[in-house]
Amino acid sequence: MSTHQAIAILDSGVGGLTVAKEVMRQLPRERVLYFGDTARAPYGPRSKEEVALFTRQIVDYLLQFDPKMIVIACNTATAVAIEAIRTNVSVPVLGVITPGARAAIKQTKNGQIGVIGTEGTIRSGAYVTALRRISPGVKVVSLACPTLVPLVEKGMFRSEEASDVVCEALRPLRNETIDTLILGCTHYPFLADRIKRCMGEDVALISSADQTARDISTLLSHTGQLESSNEVPVHRFFCSGDPRTFQWIAQDWLNEQIHVTPVMWQVPKFI
Amino acid sequence: MSTHQAIAILDSGVGGLTVAKEVMRQLPRERVLYFGDTARAPYGPRSKEEVALFTRQIVDYLLQFDPKMIVIACNTATAVAIEAIRTNVSVPVLGVITPGARAAIKQTKNGQIGVIGTEGTIRSGAYVTALRRISPGVKVVSLACPTLVPLVEKGMFRSEEASDVVCEALRPLRNETIDTLILGCTHYPFLADRIKRCMGEDVALISSADQTARDISTLLSHTGQLESSNEVPVHRFFCSGDPRTFQWIAQDWLNEQIHVTPVMWQVPKFI
């Protein structure tokens, strides 16, 4: 195990770029490999079995680059696949659910926490389990917001329409007394400004992306695996769908030029 | 290794109670053992050798209770002793410096971070090293504030005098353009309101106490050692000095009744 190995980050599409961006900001020495499965996004409405299979396939692809850590930067995939991946892989595997849960427990003053996510994530109950596992007394209000991921994957997160879609999706939370809201999908930080405006100043937003980057830092530091080189790291990006759309969204979000390697699955779309 | 083992927290005095309180809040299932070396506080002005010896002695004392983790909740002791302790102890040993450094890097927008601490902590350069180790580009402004710990150890943190002492101590930071200030001593959260008033709304305070509790949660979660019992945990408190003063400050800070076991060192004060 060497400190020079990269951190491998995967997602159903562009959502995990919110984690990648925070890793690059909080850990500027580290090299990132990113895989967006854009040909098969969104994962939210898919069956458990399908999501688990896709996740395993991407992890196998990334392992050929000998990363020091695998980050499943997709809440849906974390919810259904992380335990199986952990069992089969020798490097540390991090998901995005427990970091967000931990941060929400740290943040909340009134013990009432909201969670928004895809249907798959909310149906799995993974956040409720993670929150109660740590702090059995918290009240959790969960809401599936299936309309949000498509906005982001289409690159429409800066559009006028996005505000209306976000407000409509969050309406059921308006009368809740939560003081903390977990953005339980790595796509949602793209819409954070709009979510904030809709929920008001009194509700703190927890980005599982930011928190996961923080946890990656904690674990690498504790295992002595932080990169020590002063060289500017060269990140690599892969996607299974149209590389131009991916590149456009990624460059806009990361605010830097990137090169994208398209990956064609041998069995197209696996469906 | 069992999940039922306690988390052992140690400090030169009452400062580490800020970590203990956050552990109890963020991880309400966990059992805490706390040791305050009040007979020999403050550690700040002492030599490296003395602090390292005292820390080792307390760790040995706490190991008899078979804890699952040792937390050195004292910045001065972390700065000079953590590496040696880690080498000699088989359970994970956590300090309070890297968690604060990580959180400050996550927080800062302008890359300019202030650190206040005891003379020992500031002289060691441990925060500068930890910050640059992760993010080589940050600017760090360090300031030793030796007048603050005595205020807290005497239980004077709610006094009128405290505001004046805090403002005087922080004066050199007033013209700095930092946007983030690390409370690099676990005693300082007792004075957080006053520090906040003095530094203004535009400077975010990072409590190494809160952040350390968060990192404890991350590591226990990752190693599968989070307590799963639903029983209300019974914490234990030890101190080497006057147990009444310790008990009074601890009950005020933790807002609950506690029992304190006085510990008499066989070689009094070791000086």
Coordinates of C-alpha atoms in Angstrom, one line a residue:
Chain A
M1 CA 0.0 0.0 0.0
S2 CA 1.5 3.3 -1.1
T3 CA 0.5 6.9 -0.4
H4 CA 0.9 7.6 -4.1
Q5 CA -2.1 5.5 -5.1
A6 CA -5.3 7.4 -6.2
I7 CA -8.6 7.7 -4.5
A8 CA -11.3 6.0 -6.8
I9 CA -14.7 7.6 -6.8
L10 CA -17.7 6.2 -8.6
D11 CA -21.3 7.3 -9.2
S12 CA -24.3 6.6 -11.4
G13 CA -23.4 9.8 -13.3
V14 CA -22.2 13.3 -12.5
G15 CA -23.5 13.5 -8.9
G16 CA -20.3 12.0 -7.4
L17 CA -18.4 15.0 -8.9
T18 CA -19.7 16.9 -5.8
V19 CA -17.6 14.5 -3.7
A20 CA -14.7 14.6 -6.2
K21 CA -14.6 18.4 -6.0
E22 CA -14.6 18.4 -2.2
V23 CA -11.8 15.8 -2.2
M24 CA -9.7 18.0 -4.6
R25 CA -10.4 21.0 -2.4
Q26 CA -9.9 19.4 1.0
L27 CA -7.1 17.1 -0.1
P28 CA -5.3 19.0 -2.8
R29 CA -2.3 16.6 -2.9
E30 CA -4.5 13.5 -3.7
R31 CA -5.0 12.0 -7.1
V32 CA -8.6 11.2 -8.1
L33 CA -10.0 8.6 -10.5
Y34 CA -13.6 9.2 -11.2
F35 CA -16.1 6.9 -12.9
G36 CA -19.6 8.2 -13.9
D37 CA -21.9 5.5 -15.2
T38 CA -23.9 8.0 -17.2
A39 CA -25.1 5.5 -19.8
R40 CA -27.2 3.8 -17.0
A41 CA -28.1 6.8 -14.8
P42 CA -30.2 7.4 -12.8
Y43 CA -29.8 4.4 -10.4
G44 CA -32.7 5.7 -8.2
P45 CA -35.6 3.9 -9.8
R46 CA -33.6 0.6 -10.5
S47 CA -33.9 -2.6 -8.6
K48 CA -31.5 -3.5 -5.8
E49 CA -30.0 -6.3 -7.8
E50 CA -29.3 -4.1 -10.8
V51 CA -27.7 -1.4 -8.8
A52 CA -25.5 -3.9 -6.9
L53 CA -24.4 -5.5 -10.2
F54 CA -23.5 -2.2 -11.8
T55 CA -21.6 -1.0 -8.7
R56 CA -19.6 -4.2 -8.6
Q57 CA -18.8 -3.9 -12.3
I58 CA -17.5 -0.3 -11.9
V59 CA -15.5 -1.3 -8.8
D60 CA -13.8 -4.1 -10.7
Y61 CA -13.0 -1.6 -13.5
L62 CA -11.4 0.8 -11.1
L63 CA -9.4 -1.8 -9.2
Q64 CA -7.2 -2.3 -12.3
F65 CA -5.7 1.1 -11.4
D66 CA -4.7 -0.1 -7.9
P67 CA -6.4 2.7 -5.9
K68 CA -5.8 3.1 -2.1
M69 CA -9.5 3.6 -1.4
I70 CA -12.9 3.1 -3.2
V71 CA -15.5 5.8 -2.6
I72 CA -19.1 4.9 -3.5
A73 CA -20.2 8.4 -4.1
C74 CA -23.8 7.5 -4.9
N75 CA -26.3 7.2 -2.1
T76 CA -28.4 4.6 -3.9
A77 CA -25.4 2.4 -4.6
T78 CA -24.1 2.8 -1.0
A79 CA -27.5 1.9 0.4
V80 CA -27.8 -1.4 -1.5
A81 CA -24.2 -2.5 -2.3
I82 CA -21.6 -1.3 0.1
E83 CA -21.6 -4.3 2.4
A84 CA -21.1 -6.8 -0.4
I85 CA -18.4 -4.6 -2.0
R86 CA -16.6 -4.4 1.4
T87 CA -16.6 -8.1 1.7
N88 CA -15.0 -8.6 -1.7
V89 CA -12.4 -5.9 -1.9
S90 CA -9.2 -5.5 0.1
V91 CA -8.9 -1.7 0.1
P92 CA -11.1 0.5 2.3
V93 CA -14.5 1.2 0.9
L94 CA -16.3 4.3 1.9
G95 CA -19.9 5.2 1.2
V96 CA -21.8 8.5 1.5
I97 CA -24.5 7.6 4.0
T98 CA -22.8 7.4 7.4
P99 CA -20.7 10.6 6.8
G100 CA -23.9 12.5 6.2
A101 CA -25.7 10.9 9.1
R102 CA -22.8 11.7 11.5
A103 CA -22.7 15.3 10.4
A104 CA -26.4 15.7 10.8
I105 CA -26.2 14.4 14.3
K106 CA -23.4 16.8 15.0
Q107 CA -25.4 19.7 13.5
T108 CA -29.0 19.2 14.9
K109 CA -30.0 21.1 18.0
N110 CA -33.6 19.8 18.2
G111 CA -32.9 16.2 17.2
Q112 CA -35.3 16.4 14.2
I113 CA -33.5 15.6 10.9
G114 CA -34.9 15.5 7.4
V115 CA -33.5 13.3 4.6
I116 CA -34.1 13.7 0.9
G117 CA -32.9 11.2 -1.7
T118 CA -33.8 9.0 -4.6
E119 CA -36.6 6.4 -4.3
G120 CA -34.0 3.7 -3.9
T121 CA -32.2 5.4 -1.1
I122 CA -35.3 6.4 0.8
R123 CA -37.0 3.0 0.3
S124 CA -33.9 1.3 1.7
G125 CA -34.2 3.2 5.0
A126 CA -30.4 3.4 5.0
Y127 CA -30.3 6.9 6.5
V128 CA -32.8 6.1 9.2
T129 CA -30.8 3.0 10.1
A130 CA -27.5 4.9 10.1
L131 CA -28.9 7.8 12.2
R132 CA -30.5 5.5 14.8
R133 CA -27.5 3.3 14.9
I134 CA -25.5 6.2 16.2
S135 CA -28.2 8.2 18.1
P136 CA -31.4 6.2 18.8
G137 CA -33.4 9.3 19.9
V138 CA -33.4 11.3 16.7
K139 CA -36.6 11.9 14.8
V140 CA -36.2 11.4 11.0
V141 CA -38.4 12.6 8.3
S142 CA -37.6 11.1 4.9
L143 CA -38.7 12.2 1.4
A144 CA -38.0 10.7 -2.0
C145 CA -37.4 13.4 -4.7
P146 CA -37.2 11.5 -8.0
T147 CA -37.5 14.7 -10.1
L148 CA -34.2 16.2 -9.0
V149 CA -31.5 13.8 -10.4
P150 CA -32.7 14.1 -14.1
L151 CA -32.4 17.9 -13.8
V152 CA -28.7 17.6 -12.9
E153 CA -27.9 14.8 -15.4
K154 CA -29.3 17.0 -18.2
G155 CA -27.2 19.9 -17.0
M156 CA -30.3 22.0 -16.2
F157 CA -29.3 22.8 -12.6
R158 CA -28.8 26.5 -13.4
S159 CA -32.2 26.8 -15.2
E160 CA -35.3 28.8 -14.1
E161 CA -37.2 25.5 -14.3
A162 CA -35.0 24.0 -11.6
S163 CA -36.3 26.3 -8.9
D164 CA -39.9 25.3 -9.6
V165 CA -39.1 21.6 -9.7
V166 CA -37.1 21.9 -6.4
C167 CA -39.8 23.8 -4.6
E168 CA -42.5 21.4 -5.7
A169 CA -40.4 18.4 -4.7
L170 CA -39.7 19.8 -1.2
R171 CA -43.3 20.9 -0.5
P172 CA -44.1 18.0 1.9
L173 CA -41.2 19.1 4.2
R174 CA -42.4 22.7 4.6
N175 CA -44.5 22.1 7.7
E176 CA -42.0 19.8 9.4
T177 CA -40.0 21.1 12.4
I178 CA -36.7 19.7 11.3
D179 CA -33.6 22.0 11.8
T180 CA -31.3 19.9 9.6
L181 CA -31.7 18.5 6.2
I182 CA -29.4 15.8 4.7
L183 CA -28.9 16.1 0.9
G184 CA -29.0 12.3 0.7
C185 CA -28.0 12.2 -3.0
T186 CA -24.7 13.4 -4.3
H187 CA -26.5 15.1 -7.2
Y188 CA -28.3 17.5 -4.8
P189 CA -25.4 19.9 -4.0
F190 CA -25.7 21.0 -7.6
L191 CA -29.1 22.4 -6.5
A192 CA -28.0 23.5 -3.0
D193 CA -28.8 27.2 -3.5
R194 CA -32.3 26.4 -4.7
I195 CA -32.9 23.9 -1.9
K196 CA -31.6 26.5 0.7
R197 CA -33.9 29.2 -0.7
C198 CA -36.9 26.8 -0.5
M199 CA -36.2 25.5 3.0
G200 CA -35.2 28.9 4.6
E201 CA -32.3 30.0 6.7
D202 CA -33.3 28.0 9.8
V203 CA -32.7 24.6 8.3
A204 CA -29.0 23.6 8.0
L205 CA -28.2 21.6 4.8
I206 CA -25.8 18.7 5.2
S207 CA -24.0 17.8 2.0
S208 CA -23.1 14.1 2.1
A209 CA -20.4 15.1 -0.5
D210 CA -18.6 17.6 1.8
Q211 CA -18.8 15.2 4.7
T212 CA -17.6 12.2 2.8
A213 CA -14.5 14.2 1.7
R214 CA -13.9 15.0 5.4
D215 CA -14.2 11.3 6.3
I216 CA -11.8 10.3 3.5
S217 CA -9.3 12.7 5.0
T218 CA -9.8 11.3 8.5
L219 CA -9.3 7.7 7.4
L220 CA -6.3 8.3 5.2
S221 CA -4.7 10.4 8.0
H222 CA -5.4 7.7 10.5
T223 CA -3.9 4.9 8.3
G224 CA -0.9 7.0 7.4
Q225 CA -1.9 7.0 3.7
L226 CA -2.2 10.8 3.0
E227 CA -0.3 11.7 -0.2
S228 CA 3.0 13.6 0.7
S229 CA 4.1 14.5 -2.8
N230 CA 4.2 18.2 -3.8
E231 CA 3.5 17.4 -7.4
V232 CA 0.2 18.7 -8.8
P233 CA -1.9 15.5 -9.1
V234 CA -3.3 14.5 -12.5
H235 CA -6.9 13.3 -12.1
R236 CA -8.6 10.9 -14.5
F237 CA -12.3 10.8 -15.5
F238 CA -14.2 7.9 -17.1
C239 CA -17.8 7.7 -18.2
S240 CA -20.0 5.1 -19.8
G241 CA -22.3 7.5 -21.7
D242 CA -21.7 10.5 -24.0
P243 CA -18.3 11.9 -22.9
R244 CA -19.2 15.4 -24.2
T245 CA -22.2 15.9 -21.9
F246 CA -20.2 14.5 -19.0
Q247 CA -17.2 16.8 -19.8
W248 CA -19.4 19.9 -20.1
I249 CA -21.0 19.3 -16.7
A250 CA -17.8 18.3 -15.0
Q251 CA -15.8 21.3 -16.3
D252 CA -18.6 23.6 -15.3
W253 CA -18.8 22.1 -11.8
L254 CA -15.1 21.6 -11.1
N255 CA -14.2 24.9 -12.8
E256 CA -11.2 23.3 -14.7
Q257 CA -10.4 21.7 -18.0
I258 CA -10.6 17.9 -17.8
H259 CA -10.1 15.0 -20.2
V260 CA -12.7 12.2 -20.2
T261 CA -12.1 8.6 -21.3
P262 CA -15.2 6.9 -22.6
V263 CA -15.7 3.3 -21.4
M264 CA -17.9 1.1 -23.4
W265 CA -19.4 -1.8 -21.4
Q266 CA -19.1 -5.0 -23.3
V267 CA -22.7 -5.9 -22.5
P268 CA -24.4 -2.6 -23.4
K269 CA -26.5 -1.2 -20.6
F270 CA -26.8 -4.6 -18.9
I271 CA -30.6 -4.6 -19.0
Chain B
M1 CA -12.0 -6.1 20.8
S2 CA -15.7 -5.5 21.8
T3 CA -18.1 -2.7 21.0
H4 CA -19.0 -2.5 24.7
Q5 CA -15.6 -1.1 25.7
A6 CA -15.4 2.5 26.8
I7 CA -13.8 5.5 25.0
A8 CA -11.0 6.8 27.3
I9 CA -10.5 10.6 27.2
L10 CA -7.6 12.4 28.9
D11 CA -6.6 16.0 29.4
S12 CA -4.4 18.1 31.6
G13 CA -7.5 19.2 33.4
V14 CA -11.1 20.1 32.6
G15 CA -10.5 21.2 28.9
G16 CA -11.1 17.7 27.6
L17 CA -14.6 17.8 29.0
T18 CA -15.4 19.7 25.8
V19 CA -14.5 16.6 23.9
A20 CA -16.3 14.3 26.3
K21 CA -19.5 16.4 26.1
E22 CA -19.5 16.2 22.3
V23 CA -18.8 12.5 22.4
M24 CA -21.8 12.0 24.8
R25 CA -23.9 14.2 22.5
Q26 CA -22.8 12.8 19.1
L27 CA -22.4 9.2 20.3
P28 CA -25.0 8.8 23.0
R29 CA -24.7 5.0 23.2
E30 CA -20.9 5.2 24.0
R31 CA -19.5 4.9 27.5
V32 CA -16.8 7.4 28.4
L33 CA -13.9 7.3 30.9
Y34 CA -12.4 10.7 31.6
F35 CA -9.2 11.6 33.3
G36 CA -8.3 15.2 34.2
D37 CA -4.8 15.7 35.5
T38 CA -5.9 18.8 37.4
A39 CA -3.1 18.5 40.0
R40 CA -0.6 19.2 37.3
A41 CA -2.5 21.5 34.9
P42 CA -1.8 23.6 32.9
Y43 CA 0.5 21.6 30.6
G44 CA 1.1 24.6 28.3
P45 CA 4.1 26.1 30.0
R46 CA 5.8 22.7 30.8
S47 CA 8.7 21.0 28.9
K48 CA 8.1 18.5 26.2
E49 CA 9.6 15.7 28.3
E50 CA 7.3 16.5 31.3
V51 CA 4.2 16.5 29.2
A52 CA 5.2 13.3 27.4
L53 CA 5.8 11.6 30.8
F54 CA 2.5 12.7 32.3
T55 CA 0.6 11.7 29.2
R56 CA 2.2 8.2 29.2
Q57 CA 1.4 7.8 32.9
I58 CA -2.3 8.7 32.4
V59 CA -2.6 6.4 29.4
D60 CA -1.2 3.5 31.5
Y61 CA -3.7 4.3 34.2
L62 CA -6.6 4.2 31.7
L63 CA -5.5 1.1 29.9
Q64 CA -6.3 -0.9 33.0
F65 CA -10.0 -0.4 32.1
D66 CA -9.5 -1.9 28.6
P67 CA -10.8 0.9 26.5
K68 CA -11.5 0.5 22.8
M69 CA -9.9 3.9 22.0
I70 CA -7.6 6.4 23.7
V71 CA -8.4 10.1 23.0
I72 CA -5.7 12.6 23.9
A73 CA -8.1 15.5 24.4
C74 CA -5.3 18.0 25.1
N75 CA -3.6 19.9 22.2
T76 CA -0.3 20.3 24.1
A77 CA -0.1 16.6 24.9
T78 CA -1.2 15.7 21.4
A79 CA 1.5 17.9 19.9
V80 CA 4.4 16.4 21.9
A81 CA 3.3 12.8 22.9
I82 CA 0.9 11.2 20.4
E83 CA 3.5 9.5 18.2
A84 CA 5.2 7.8 21.1
I85 CA 1.9 6.8 22.6
R86 CA 0.7 5.3 19.3
T87 CA 3.9 3.2 19.1
N88 CA 3.4 1.7 22.5
V89 CA -0.4 1.1 22.7
S90 CA -2.4 -1.5 20.7
V91 CA -5.7 0.4 20.7
P92 CA -6.3 3.3 18.3
V93 CA -5.0 6.6 19.7
L94 CA -6.7 9.9 18.6
G95 CA -5.4 13.4 19.1
V96 CA -7.2 16.7 18.8
I97 CA -4.9 18.4 16.2
T98 CA -5.6 16.8 12.9
P99 CA -9.4 16.8 13.4
G100 CA -9.3 20.6 13.9
A101 CA -6.9 21.0 11.0
R102 CA -9.1 19.0 8.7
A103 CA -12.2 20.9 9.7
A104 CA -10.5 24.3 9.2
I105 CA -9.4 23.3 5.7
K106 CA -13.0 22.2 5.0
Q107 CA -14.3 25.5 6.3
T108 CA -12.0 28.2 4.9
K109 CA -12.9 30.1 1.8
N110 CA -9.9 32.3 1.5
G111 CA -7.3 29.8 2.6
Q112 CA -6.2 31.9 5.6
I113 CA -6.5 30.1 8.9
G114 CA -5.7 31.3 12.5
V115 CA -4.7 29.0 15.3
I116 CA -4.8 29.9 19.0
G117 CA -3.3 27.5 21.6
T118 CA -1.0 27.2 24.6
E119 CA 2.6 28.2 24.3
G120 CA 3.5 24.5 24.1
T121 CA 1.1 23.8 21.3
I122 CA 2.0 26.9 19.3
R123 CA 5.8 26.4 19.9
S124 CA 5.5 22.8 18.6
G125 CA 4.2 24.1 15.2
A126 CA 1.9 21.0 15.2
Y127 CA -1.1 22.8 13.6
V128 CA 1.0 24.4 10.9
T129 CA 2.5 21.0 10.1
A130 CA -0.9 19.3 10.2
L131 CA -2.5 22.0 8.0
R132 CA 0.3 22.0 5.4
R133 CA 0.5 18.2 5.4
I134 CA -3.0 18.2 4.0
S135 CA -3.1 21.4 2.1
P136 CA 0.3 23.0 1.3
G137 CA -1.1 26.3 0.1
V138 CA -2.9 27.5 3.3
K139 CA -1.7 30.6 5.1
V140 CA -1.5 30.0 8.9
V141 CA -1.3 32.7 11.6
S142 CA -0.6 31.2 15.1
L143 CA -0.9 32.9 18.4
A144 CA -0.2 31.6 21.9
C145 CA -2.8 32.6 24.5
P146 CA -1.4 31.5 27.9
T147 CA -3.9 33.5 29.9
L148 CA -6.9 31.5 28.8
V149 CA -6.5 28.1 30.4
P150 CA -6.1 29.4 33.9
L151 CA -9.5 31.2 33.6
V152 CA -11.2 27.9 32.7
E153 CA -9.4 25.7 35.3
K154 CA -10.4 28.2 38.0
G155 CA -14.0 28.0 36.8
M156 CA -14.0 31.7 35.9
F157 CA -15.2 31.2 32.3
R158 CA -18.5 32.9 33.0
S159 CA -17.0 35.9 34.8
E160 CA -16.9 39.5 33.6
E161 CA -13.1 39.4 33.8
A162 CA -13.1 36.6 31.2
S163 CA -14.3 38.9 28.4
D164 CA -11.5 41.4 29.0
V165 CA -8.8 38.7 29.2
V166 CA -10.0 37.1 26.0
C167 CA -10.1 40.4 24.1
E168 CA -6.7 41.3 25.3
A169 CA -5.3 37.9 24.3
L170 CA -6.8 38.0 20.8
R171 CA -5.8 41.6 20.0
P172 CA -2.8 40.5 17.7
L173 CA -5.3 38.7 15.4
R174 CA -7.6 41.7 14.9
N175 CA -5.9 43.0 11.8
E176 CA -5.4 39.6 10.2
T177 CA -7.6 38.6 7.2
I178 CA -8.2 35.0 8.4
D179 CA -11.8 33.7 7.8
T180 CA -11.4 30.7 10.1
L181 CA -10.0 30.4 13.7
I182 CA -9.0 27.0 15.2
L183 CA -9.6 26.9 19.0
G184 CA -6.4 24.9 19.3
C185 CA -6.9 24.0 23.0
T186 CA -9.7 22.0 24.4
H187 CA -10.3 24.5 27.1
Y188 CA -11.2 27.3 24.7
P189 CA -14.8 26.1 23.8
F190 CA -15.6 27.1 27.5
L191 CA -14.9 30.7 26.2
A192 CA -16.3 30.3 22.7
D193 CA -19.0 33.0 23.1
R194 CA -16.5 35.5 24.2
I195 CA -14.0 34.6 21.5
K196 CA -16.8 34.8 18.9
R197 CA -17.8 38.3 20.1
C198 CA -14.2 39.4 20.0
M199 CA -13.4 38.0 16.5
G200 CA -16.8 39.0 14.9
E201 CA -19.3 37.1 12.7
D202 CA -17.0 36.8 9.7
V203 CA -14.5 34.5 11.4
A204 CA -15.7 30.9 11.7
L205 CA -14.6 29.2 14.9
I206 CA -13.4 25.6 14.7
S207 CA -13.7 23.7 18.0
S208 CA -11.2 20.8 17.9
A209 CA -13.4 19.3 20.5
D210 CA -16.5 19.0 18.3
Q211 CA -14.4 17.8 15.4
T212 CA -12.6 15.2 17.4
A213 CA -15.9 13.7 18.5
R214 CA -16.9 13.6 14.8
D215 CA -13.6 11.8 14.0
I216 CA -14.1 9.3 16.8
S217 CA -17.5 8.5 15.3
T218 CA -15.9 8.0 11.8
L219 CA -13.2 5.7 13.1
L220 CA -15.5 3.6 15.3
S221 CA -18.0 3.3 12.5
H222 CA -15.3 2.3 10.0
T223 CA -13.9 -0.4 12.3
G224 CA -17.3 -1.7 13.3
Q225 CA -16.8 -0.7 16.9
L226 CA -19.8 1.5 17.5
E227 CA -21.7 0.5 20.6
S228 CA -25.0 -1.1 19.8
S229 CA -26.5 -1.5 23.3
N230 CA -29.6 0.5 24.1
E231 CA -28.6 0.8 27.8
V232 CA -27.9 4.2 29.1
P233 CA -24.1 4.3 29.4
V234 CA -22.5 5.0 32.8
H235 CA -19.5 7.3 32.4
R236 CA -16.6 7.5 34.9
F237 CA -14.5 10.5 35.8
F238 CA -11.1 10.6 37.5
C239 CA -9.0 13.6 38.5
S240 CA -5.6 14.0 40.2
G241 CA -6.4 17.3 41.9
D242 CA -9.2 18.5 44.1
P243 CA -12.3 16.5 43.1
R244 CA -14.7 19.1 44.3
T245 CA -13.5 21.8 41.9
F246 CA -13.4 19.3 39.1
Q247 CA -16.9 18.0 39.9
W248 CA -18.3 21.5 40.0
I249 CA -16.9 22.6 36.7
A250 CA -17.8 19.2 35.0
Q251 CA -21.4 19.3 36.3
D252 CA -21.8 22.9 35.1
W253 CA -20.4 22.1 31.6
L254 CA -22.0 18.7 31.1
N255 CA -25.2 19.8 32.7
E256 CA -25.6 16.5 34.6
Q257 CA -24.7 15.0 38.0
I258 CA -21.4 13.0 38.0
H259 CA -19.3 11.1 40.5
V260 CA -15.6 11.8 40.5
T261 CA -12.9 9.3 41.6
P262 CA -9.8 11.1 42.9
V263 CA -6.5 9.5 41.9
M264 CA -3.4 10.2 43.9
W265 CA -0.2 9.8 42.0
Q266 CA 2.4 7.8 43.9
V267 CA 5.1 10.3 43.1
P268 CA 3.3 13.6 43.8
K269 CA 3.3 16.1 40.9
F270 CA 6.3 14.4 39.3
I271 CA 8.3 17.7 39.3

